[in-house]
Amino acid sequence: MTGNPEGRSILLATIGSLGDLHPMLALALELKRRGHRVTVASTEYYRGKVESLGIGFAPLGPGFDPTDRELIAQCEDLKSGPEVLFRRLVLPHLRPAYDDLLAIASSADLMIAGELVFAAPLVAEKLGLKWVSAILSPTSFFSAHDPSLLVNVPSVYRLRRAGWAINRAILEFGKLLARHWWEPVRQLRRELGLRVSCDPVFRDKFSPDLVLALFSRSLALPQPDWPKQTLQPGFVFFDREKAGAETSPELADFLAAGDAPIVFTLGSTAVHNPGNFYEASVEAALRLGKRAVLLGAKSQLELNSAEILALPYAPYSHVFRQAAVIVHQGGSGTTGQALRAGRPQLIVPYGWDQPDNGARVARLGAGLCLARSEYSAQNAAELIGRLLGDARIALHAADIGARVQGEDALRIACDAIETALWPS
């Protein structure tokens, strides 16, 4: 399906970081091109970015600042981060978020929701509205057939080869431990006269109509315990953060002036709580005698070398493909861009799905992973040196890059969304 002369009203709802927003923007722009009326509902902080693209915007709580360093530090804590996000940031604002979303969705023909929008299943049930789940990383499926490295219980990852039954038992135990977290959802369901039983993370975030797995099969294959209504188009990319940034004279001149540099970045969230990442990265590049581009580094960083360029931003689709090695935090969007570029990666996870993405890239033979607590100039230089000298990793990365570049994910995803609108 390639569009319909009768455009429909489609609501895309998401909260979180730019890594959560960007796939929705990619979908929104393509759906708009196909003639649909699209609105993005998200944190007020993103209004200007969304509206600058000619896309309608509606505010959706909670209204947090995604650049708040203290909040990011709490959410990235490897043990307590998930609980902080769910129980202190999202769930206390569930009723206002529900009210926001209900008002916006009342005039929509279809809703597409990110997994942190816990109000989405309630609104869809209340309105009888068709909806689509947008899932951005393998971790979110909690598969017992393909166990993920879970950020708050990394020790159980050692049992990933123990078989489906054992890993299923581990996940069921995790559900029991987290069950009390969801009492605010159950309470709101009672008040609204909806189904009371709920499981926002393990079950309810998956729409019964369509689940889009928006990551490549090169990163994770479909599994038997994924919802049967899941379609896996691949990564959908958006990185037009600043018009013309890809032609920045400073960046273009630097890239043309010497060998391919090492590119260091922390994505859109960890960059606001980087620790010693950029200082250690500069020192690692100097030890290796390599040129480097640092994306997101603060202006006060002392570079002391004409061979190192620090920029607040550059489109990953442009700069990654010109890198010798990409060093990053392992967010889903950044990992997708690095895989598409076909370059070796060193992943330094800061939280959430990042440790699992790093483990998957390492298992694919396309890169290495280093714990954030162990990231130092010496350790970084050692592992980057291995990546620079390992032809097998370079070949694996290039092969995966060719496969990801060949995926037509945006078309496939939007065709499926339109099929949900107009089922045969």
Short mmCIF file of C-alpha atoms in Angstrom, two decimals:
data_model
loop_
_atom_site.label_atom_id
_atom_site.label_comp_id
_atom_site.label_asym_id
_atom_site.label_seq_id
_atom_site.Cartn_x
_atom_site.Cartn_y
_atom_site.Cartn_z
CA MET A 1 0.00 0.00 0.00
CA THR A 2 1.41 3.42 -0.96
CA GLY A 3 -1.13 5.86 0.39
CA ASN A 4 -4.81 6.70 0.07
CA PRO A 5 -6.50 9.75 -1.44
CA GLU A 6 -8.58 10.10 1.71
CA GLY A 7 -6.02 11.08 4.34
CA ARG A 8 -6.76 10.04 7.91
CA SER A 9 -5.93 11.63 11.26
CA ILE A 10 -3.01 9.83 12.91
CA LEU A 11 -1.71 10.57 16.40
CA LEU A 12 1.86 9.62 17.35
CA ALA A 13 2.43 9.68 21.11
CA THR A 14 5.81 9.35 22.81
CA ILE A 15 7.72 10.52 25.87
CA GLY A 16 11.39 10.19 26.69
CA SER A 17 14.56 11.28 24.91
CA LEU A 18 15.24 12.27 21.32
CA GLY A 19 15.94 8.57 20.79
CA ASP A 20 12.24 7.98 21.48
CA LEU A 21 11.07 11.00 19.48
CA HIS A 22 13.11 10.60 16.29
CA PRO A 23 11.54 7.34 15.04
CA MET A 24 8.12 8.94 15.53
CA LEU A 25 9.24 11.95 13.49
CA ALA A 26 10.42 9.65 10.70
CA LEU A 27 7.02 7.93 10.66
CA ALA A 28 5.14 11.23 10.93
CA LEU A 29 6.93 12.83 7.99
CA GLU A 30 6.33 9.83 5.73
CA LEU A 31 2.69 9.53 6.74
CA LYS A 32 2.26 13.25 6.11
CA ARG A 33 3.85 12.82 2.68
CA ARG A 34 1.26 10.14 1.99
CA GLY A 35 -1.53 12.61 2.63
CA HIS A 36 -2.44 11.92 6.25
CA ARG A 37 -3.01 14.51 8.97
CA VAL A 38 -0.41 13.80 11.64
CA THR A 39 0.01 15.08 15.16
CA VAL A 40 2.84 14.27 17.54
CA ALA A 41 1.99 14.28 21.24
CA SER A 42 5.03 14.52 23.49
CA THR A 43 6.78 16.49 26.20
CA GLU A 44 6.31 20.26 25.80
CA TYR A 45 10.11 20.59 25.55
CA TYR A 46 9.97 19.19 22.00
CA ARG A 47 7.25 21.49 20.63
CA GLY A 48 9.60 23.74 18.65
CA LYS A 49 11.42 20.83 17.07
CA VAL A 50 8.21 19.12 15.96
CA GLU A 51 6.45 22.23 14.69
CA SER A 52 9.54 23.31 12.72
CA LEU A 53 8.97 20.23 10.55
CA GLY A 54 5.41 21.27 9.73
CA ILE A 55 3.94 18.60 12.00
CA GLY A 56 1.13 19.31 14.44
CA PHE A 57 2.09 19.13 18.12
CA ALA A 58 0.11 18.49 21.30
CA PRO A 59 1.60 18.50 24.83
CA LEU A 60 1.61 15.21 26.71
CA GLY A 61 2.65 14.83 30.34
CA PRO A 62 4.77 14.40 32.29
CA GLY A 63 6.38 17.73 31.44
CA PHE A 64 9.95 16.97 32.41
CA ASP A 65 13.16 18.46 30.99
CA PRO A 66 15.00 15.69 29.09
CA THR A 67 18.29 17.58 29.52
CA ASP A 68 18.06 17.71 33.35
CA ARG A 69 21.40 16.34 34.52
CA GLU A 70 20.20 15.23 37.96
CA LEU A 71 17.18 13.44 36.52
CA ILE A 72 19.31 11.72 33.87
CA ALA A 73 21.79 10.57 36.50
CA GLN A 74 18.97 9.01 38.54
CA CYS A 75 17.43 7.28 35.53
CA GLU A 76 20.79 5.95 34.35
CA ASP A 77 21.61 4.28 37.64
CA LEU A 78 22.14 0.68 36.57
CA LYS A 79 20.24 -0.77 39.54
CA SER A 80 17.50 1.73 40.37
CA GLY A 81 17.06 3.57 37.05
CA PRO A 82 13.97 1.70 35.80
CA GLU A 83 12.19 2.12 39.13
CA VAL A 84 13.02 5.84 39.19
CA LEU A 85 11.59 6.34 35.71
CA PHE A 86 8.44 4.32 36.21
CA ARG A 87 7.53 5.05 39.84
CA ARG A 88 8.80 8.62 40.29
CA LEU A 89 8.51 10.18 36.85
CA VAL A 90 5.84 8.44 34.77
CA LEU A 91 3.28 6.78 37.06
CA PRO A 92 2.66 9.74 39.42
CA HIS A 93 1.47 11.69 36.35
CA LEU A 94 -0.61 8.90 34.82
CA ARG A 95 -4.01 10.55 35.28
CA PRO A 96 -2.99 13.91 33.74
CA ALA A 97 -1.28 12.04 30.90
CA TYR A 98 -4.45 10.01 30.35
CA ASP A 99 -6.56 13.17 30.27
CA ASP A 100 -4.16 14.81 27.80
CA LEU A 101 -4.10 11.81 25.53
CA LEU A 102 -7.85 11.18 25.68
CA ALA A 103 -8.57 14.74 24.52
CA ILE A 104 -6.05 14.52 21.68
CA ALA A 105 -6.99 11.01 20.56
CA SER A 106 -10.75 11.63 20.51
CA SER A 107 -10.51 12.97 16.95
CA ALA A 108 -7.89 10.49 15.69
CA ASP A 109 -8.48 7.53 13.38
CA LEU A 110 -5.35 5.73 14.62
CA MET A 111 -2.82 6.13 17.42
CA ILE A 112 0.83 5.08 17.35
CA ALA A 113 2.35 4.94 20.83
CA GLY A 114 5.77 4.51 22.36
CA GLU A 115 6.08 2.04 25.19
CA LEU A 116 6.48 4.62 27.96
CA VAL A 117 3.06 6.10 27.17
CA PHE A 118 1.31 3.96 29.78
CA ALA A 119 -1.93 5.86 29.16
CA ALA A 120 -2.13 4.70 25.54
CA PRO A 121 -3.71 1.27 26.14
CA LEU A 122 -6.27 2.84 28.49
CA VAL A 123 -7.21 5.55 25.98
CA ALA A 124 -7.45 3.02 23.15
CA GLU A 125 -9.71 0.79 25.26
CA LYS A 126 -11.88 3.70 26.38
CA LEU A 127 -12.38 5.06 22.86
CA GLY A 128 -12.37 1.76 20.99
CA LEU A 129 -9.50 3.23 18.99
CA LYS A 130 -7.15 1.18 16.83
CA TRP A 131 -3.55 1.67 17.82
CA VAL A 132 -0.02 0.59 16.96
CA SER A 133 2.88 -0.07 19.34
CA ALA A 134 6.31 1.28 18.39
CA ILE A 135 9.02 -0.84 20.04
CA LEU A 136 12.57 0.42 19.57
CA SER A 137 14.88 -2.26 20.97
CA PRO A 138 15.06 -6.05 21.45
CA THR A 139 15.19 -5.67 25.23
CA SER A 140 11.60 -4.44 25.26
CA PHE A 141 10.24 -7.81 24.13
CA PHE A 142 11.61 -9.68 27.16
CA SER A 143 12.08 -12.83 25.11
CA ALA A 144 12.91 -16.08 26.88
CA HIS A 145 14.14 -17.48 23.55
CA ASP A 146 16.59 -14.61 23.03
CA PRO A 147 17.29 -13.28 26.56
CA SER A 148 18.50 -9.71 26.88
CA LEU A 149 21.09 -8.26 29.21
CA LEU A 150 18.74 -6.53 31.64
CA VAL A 151 20.23 -3.39 33.11
CA ASN A 152 19.07 -3.89 36.71
CA VAL A 153 19.79 -7.65 36.93
CA PRO A 154 22.83 -8.19 34.67
CA SER A 155 23.89 -11.34 36.55
CA VAL A 156 21.07 -13.42 35.04
CA TYR A 157 22.54 -12.80 31.58
CA ARG A 158 24.98 -15.61 32.35
CA LEU A 159 22.01 -17.98 32.13
CA ARG A 160 21.00 -16.94 28.60
CA ARG A 161 22.18 -20.31 27.23
CA ALA A 162 20.37 -22.28 29.95
CA GLY A 163 17.32 -22.73 27.76
CA TRP A 164 13.87 -21.28 27.22
CA ALA A 165 12.26 -22.76 30.33
CA ILE A 166 14.78 -21.34 32.79
CA ASN A 167 14.80 -17.91 31.18
CA ARG A 168 11.01 -17.89 31.11
CA ALA A 169 10.97 -18.68 34.84
CA ILE A 170 13.36 -15.76 35.48
CA LEU A 171 11.07 -13.38 33.58
CA GLU A 172 7.98 -14.62 35.43
CA PHE A 173 9.75 -14.03 38.73
CA GLY A 174 10.61 -10.51 37.58
CA LYS A 175 6.95 -9.86 36.78
CA LEU A 176 5.98 -10.86 40.33
CA LEU A 177 8.62 -8.58 41.87
CA ALA A 178 7.44 -5.58 39.83
CA ARG A 179 3.70 -6.24 40.15
CA HIS A 180 3.21 -3.71 42.95
CA TRP A 181 4.67 -0.97 40.73
CA TRP A 182 1.53 -0.99 38.59
CA GLU A 183 -1.06 -0.30 41.29
CA PRO A 184 -1.56 3.29 40.00
CA VAL A 185 -2.51 1.83 36.61
CA ARG A 186 -4.95 -0.65 38.20
CA GLN A 187 -6.47 2.12 40.30
CA LEU A 188 -7.04 4.36 37.28
CA ARG A 189 -8.55 1.46 35.35
CA ARG A 190 -11.03 0.91 38.18
CA GLU A 191 -11.99 4.58 38.16
CA LEU A 192 -12.53 4.50 34.38
CA GLY A 193 -14.51 1.24 34.37
CA LEU A 194 -11.86 -0.54 32.30
CA ARG A 195 -10.34 -4.00 32.60
CA VAL A 196 -8.53 -3.96 35.95
CA SER A 197 -5.87 -6.61 35.36
CA CYS A 198 -2.82 -5.03 33.77
CA ASP A 199 0.86 -5.49 33.06
CA PRO A 200 2.13 -2.26 31.45
CA VAL A 201 5.68 -3.44 30.70
CA PHE A 202 5.37 -7.14 29.89
CA ARG A 203 1.97 -7.20 28.12
CA ASP A 204 -0.15 -4.07 27.78
CA LYS A 205 2.38 -1.99 25.84
CA PHE A 206 1.83 -4.38 22.90
CA SER A 207 -1.18 -3.32 20.83
CA PRO A 208 -3.52 -6.15 19.84
CA ASP A 209 -3.77 -4.51 16.39
CA LEU A 210 -0.11 -4.11 15.34
CA VAL A 211 3.31 -4.09 17.00
CA LEU A 212 6.18 -2.53 15.05
CA ALA A 213 9.66 -3.77 15.99
CA LEU A 214 11.65 -0.79 14.76
CA PHE A 215 15.12 -2.33 14.74
CA SER A 216 16.98 -4.44 12.21
CA ARG A 217 16.99 -8.22 12.02
CA SER A 218 20.75 -7.80 11.95
CA LEU A 219 20.52 -6.75 15.60
CA ALA A 220 17.87 -9.28 16.71
CA LEU A 221 15.71 -11.81 14.90
CA PRO A 222 11.97 -12.30 15.58
CA GLN A 223 11.26 -14.78 18.36
CA PRO A 224 8.43 -17.28 19.00
CA ASP A 225 7.37 -15.46 22.18
CA TRP A 226 6.97 -12.05 20.56
CA PRO A 227 3.31 -11.02 20.10
CA LYS A 228 1.94 -12.72 17.00
CA GLN A 229 0.85 -9.36 15.57
CA THR A 230 4.47 -8.10 15.45
CA LEU A 231 6.03 -6.84 12.22
CA GLN A 232 9.76 -6.05 12.10
CA PRO A 233 10.48 -3.44 9.41
CA GLY A 234 13.88 -2.37 10.79
CA PHE A 235 15.26 0.96 11.97
CA VAL A 236 13.49 4.13 10.83
CA PHE A 237 15.89 7.04 10.82
CA PHE A 238 15.54 10.77 11.42
CA ASP A 239 18.53 13.01 12.08
CA ARG A 240 17.79 16.35 10.47
CA GLU A 241 18.52 18.08 13.77
CA LYS A 242 19.86 21.22 12.12
CA ALA A 243 19.42 22.07 8.49
CA GLY A 244 22.73 22.25 6.67
CA ALA A 245 24.75 20.75 9.54
CA GLU A 246 26.04 18.03 7.23
CA THR A 247 27.74 20.72 5.13
CA SER A 248 29.34 22.57 8.05
CA PRO A 249 32.56 24.00 6.59
CA GLU A 250 34.44 23.25 9.81
CA LEU A 251 33.43 19.58 9.76
CA ALA A 252 33.90 19.20 6.01
CA ASP A 253 37.39 20.72 6.15
CA PHE A 254 38.38 18.53 9.10
CA LEU A 255 37.19 15.31 7.47
CA ALA A 256 38.99 16.18 4.23
CA ALA A 257 42.25 17.09 5.95
CA GLY A 258 43.43 13.64 7.01
CA ASP A 259 42.69 10.03 7.84
CA ALA A 260 39.26 8.85 8.99
CA PRO A 261 38.78 9.99 12.60
CA ILE A 262 37.46 8.19 15.65
CA VAL A 263 33.98 9.58 16.36
CA PHE A 264 32.94 9.86 20.01
CA THR A 265 29.33 10.60 21.01
CA LEU A 266 26.87 9.99 23.86
CA GLY A 267 23.61 10.39 21.98
CA SER A 268 20.93 12.78 23.22
CA THR A 269 20.59 11.86 26.92
CA ALA A 270 23.85 10.59 28.42
CA VAL A 271 25.55 13.61 26.85
CA HIS A 272 24.03 15.73 29.62
CA ASN A 273 25.67 13.57 32.31
CA PRO A 274 28.87 12.41 30.60
CA GLY A 275 31.18 11.97 33.55
CA ASN A 276 34.76 11.74 32.28
CA PHE A 277 33.78 10.35 28.87
CA TYR A 278 35.03 13.21 26.72
CA GLU A 279 38.22 13.89 28.67
CA ALA A 280 39.15 10.19 28.57
CA SER A 281 38.25 10.06 24.88
CA VAL A 282 40.56 12.95 24.00
CA GLU A 283 43.42 11.30 25.88
CA ALA A 284 42.74 7.93 24.22
CA ALA A 285 42.85 9.50 20.75
CA LEU A 286 46.11 11.27 21.58
CA ARG A 287 47.66 8.03 22.86
CA LEU A 288 46.72 6.31 19.60
CA GLY A 289 47.90 9.21 17.47
CA LYS A 290 44.48 9.34 15.81
CA ARG A 291 42.28 12.20 14.76
CA ALA A 292 38.94 12.48 16.54
CA VAL A 293 35.53 14.12 16.32
CA LEU A 294 33.71 14.64 19.60
CA LEU A 295 29.96 15.22 19.24
CA GLY A 296 28.13 16.87 22.14
CA ALA A 297 31.26 17.77 24.11
CA LYS A 298 30.96 20.92 26.20
CA SER A 299 32.71 24.01 24.92
CA GLN A 300 34.95 24.24 28.00
CA LEU A 301 36.65 20.94 27.14
CA GLU A 302 40.38 21.51 26.63
CA LEU A 303 41.43 19.83 23.39
CA ASN A 304 45.05 20.96 23.07
CA SER A 305 45.29 19.43 19.60
CA ALA A 306 44.40 20.52 16.08
CA GLU A 307 43.74 16.83 15.36
CA ILE A 308 40.60 16.82 17.51
CA LEU A 309 37.36 18.58 16.59
CA ALA A 310 34.55 19.12 19.09
CA LEU A 311 31.07 19.96 17.80
CA PRO A 312 27.73 20.31 19.56
CA TYR A 313 26.07 18.33 16.78
CA ALA A 314 26.53 16.67 13.39
CA PRO A 315 24.10 14.29 11.65
CA TYR A 316 25.12 10.73 12.43
CA SER A 317 24.15 9.60 8.93
CA HIS A 318 26.83 11.93 7.57
CA VAL A 319 29.69 11.67 10.04
CA PHE A 320 29.47 7.99 11.10
CA ARG A 321 30.15 6.63 7.63
CA GLN A 322 33.40 8.62 7.55
CA ALA A 323 34.65 7.28 10.89
CA ALA A 324 37.40 4.77 11.50
CA VAL A 325 35.69 3.65 14.74
CA ILE A 326 32.49 4.90 16.41
CA VAL A 327 32.49 5.12 20.22
CA HIS A 328 29.03 5.65 21.69
CA GLN A 329 26.61 4.89 24.52
CA GLY A 330 24.59 2.20 22.76
CA GLY A 331 21.17 3.83 22.55
CA SER A 332 18.88 2.18 20.04
CA GLY A 333 18.94 5.04 17.54
CA THR A 334 22.69 5.60 17.80
CA THR A 335 23.34 1.86 17.48
CA GLY A 336 21.14 1.73 14.40
CA GLN A 337 23.01 4.61 12.79
CA ALA A 338 26.37 3.01 13.62
CA LEU A 339 25.28 -0.36 12.21
CA ARG A 340 24.05 1.34 9.03
CA ALA A 341 27.39 3.16 8.67
CA GLY A 342 29.19 -0.21 8.59
CA ARG A 343 31.99 0.88 10.92
CA PRO A 344 33.43 -0.92 13.98
CA GLN A 345 31.92 0.22 17.29
CA LEU A 346 33.00 0.53 20.90
CA ILE A 347 29.87 0.75 23.05
CA VAL A 348 30.02 2.28 26.54
CA PRO A 349 26.52 1.71 28.02
CA TYR A 350 25.04 4.28 30.38
CA GLY A 351 21.72 2.54 31.09
CA TRP A 352 18.43 1.09 29.84
CA ASP A 353 18.66 -0.96 26.64
CA GLN A 354 22.25 0.11 26.08
CA PRO A 355 24.05 -2.81 27.82
CA ASP A 356 21.99 -5.28 25.78
CA ASN A 357 22.60 -3.42 22.53
CA GLY A 358 26.31 -3.46 23.31
CA ALA A 359 26.27 -7.18 24.05
CA ARG A 360 24.44 -7.85 20.77
CA VAL A 361 26.88 -5.81 18.69
CA ALA A 362 29.77 -7.66 20.33
CA ARG A 363 28.15 -11.05 19.62
CA LEU A 364 27.70 -10.01 16.00
CA GLY A 365 31.46 -9.43 15.76
CA ALA A 366 30.89 -5.80 14.73
CA GLY A 367 32.37 -4.18 17.82
CA LEU A 368 33.32 -4.35 21.47
CA CYS A 369 31.66 -3.27 24.71
CA LEU A 370 33.21 -1.56 27.74
CA ALA A 371 31.42 -0.84 31.02
CA ARG A 372 31.02 2.84 31.81
CA SER A 373 32.77 2.34 35.16
CA GLU A 374 35.81 1.00 33.32
CA TYR A 375 36.00 3.71 30.67
CA SER A 376 39.40 5.37 30.97
CA ALA A 377 41.94 6.70 28.49
CA GLN A 378 44.01 3.54 28.85
CA ASN A 379 41.14 1.08 28.46
CA ALA A 380 39.55 3.04 25.63
CA ALA A 381 42.83 3.30 23.75
CA GLU A 382 43.43 -0.43 24.13
CA LEU A 383 40.03 -1.46 22.79
CA ILE A 384 39.93 1.15 20.02
CA GLY A 385 43.38 -0.03 18.98
CA ARG A 386 42.02 -3.59 18.75
CA LEU A 387 39.13 -2.41 16.61
CA LEU A 388 41.44 -0.47 14.30
CA GLY A 389 43.63 -3.52 13.77
CA ASP A 390 41.05 -6.30 13.48
CA ALA A 391 40.11 -6.94 9.84
CA ARG A 392 37.44 -9.47 10.82
CA ILE A 393 35.52 -6.92 12.86
CA ALA A 394 35.77 -4.44 10.00
CA LEU A 395 34.37 -7.04 7.58
CA HIS A 396 31.51 -7.99 9.92
CA ALA A 397 30.63 -4.33 10.43
CA ALA A 398 30.69 -3.61 6.70
CA ASP A 399 28.51 -6.64 5.95
CA ILE A 400 25.93 -5.60 8.53
CA GLY A 401 26.05 -2.04 7.20
CA ALA A 402 25.19 -3.24 3.70
CA ARG A 403 22.25 -5.25 5.05
CA VAL A 404 20.84 -2.38 7.12
CA GLN A 405 21.24 0.03 4.21
CA GLY A 406 19.25 -2.38 2.06
CA GLU A 407 16.27 -2.43 4.43
CA ASP A 408 13.21 -0.43 3.36
CA ALA A 409 11.96 -0.03 6.89
CA LEU A 410 10.11 3.27 6.62
CA ARG A 411 8.03 2.15 3.65
CA ILE A 412 7.24 -1.23 5.22
CA ALA A 413 6.25 0.36 8.54
CA CYS A 414 4.00 2.97 6.96
CA ASP A 415 2.41 0.41 4.64
CA ALA A 416 1.53 -1.64 7.72
CA ILE A 417 0.13 1.42 9.49
CA GLU A 418 -2.09 2.14 6.50
CA THR A 419 -3.21 -1.47 6.41
CA ALA A 420 -4.25 -1.05 10.06
CA LEU A 421 -6.30 1.95 8.94
CA TRP A 422 -7.87 0.17 5.99
CA PRO A 423 -7.88 -3.56 6.72
CA SER A 424 -8.76 -5.79 3.81
#
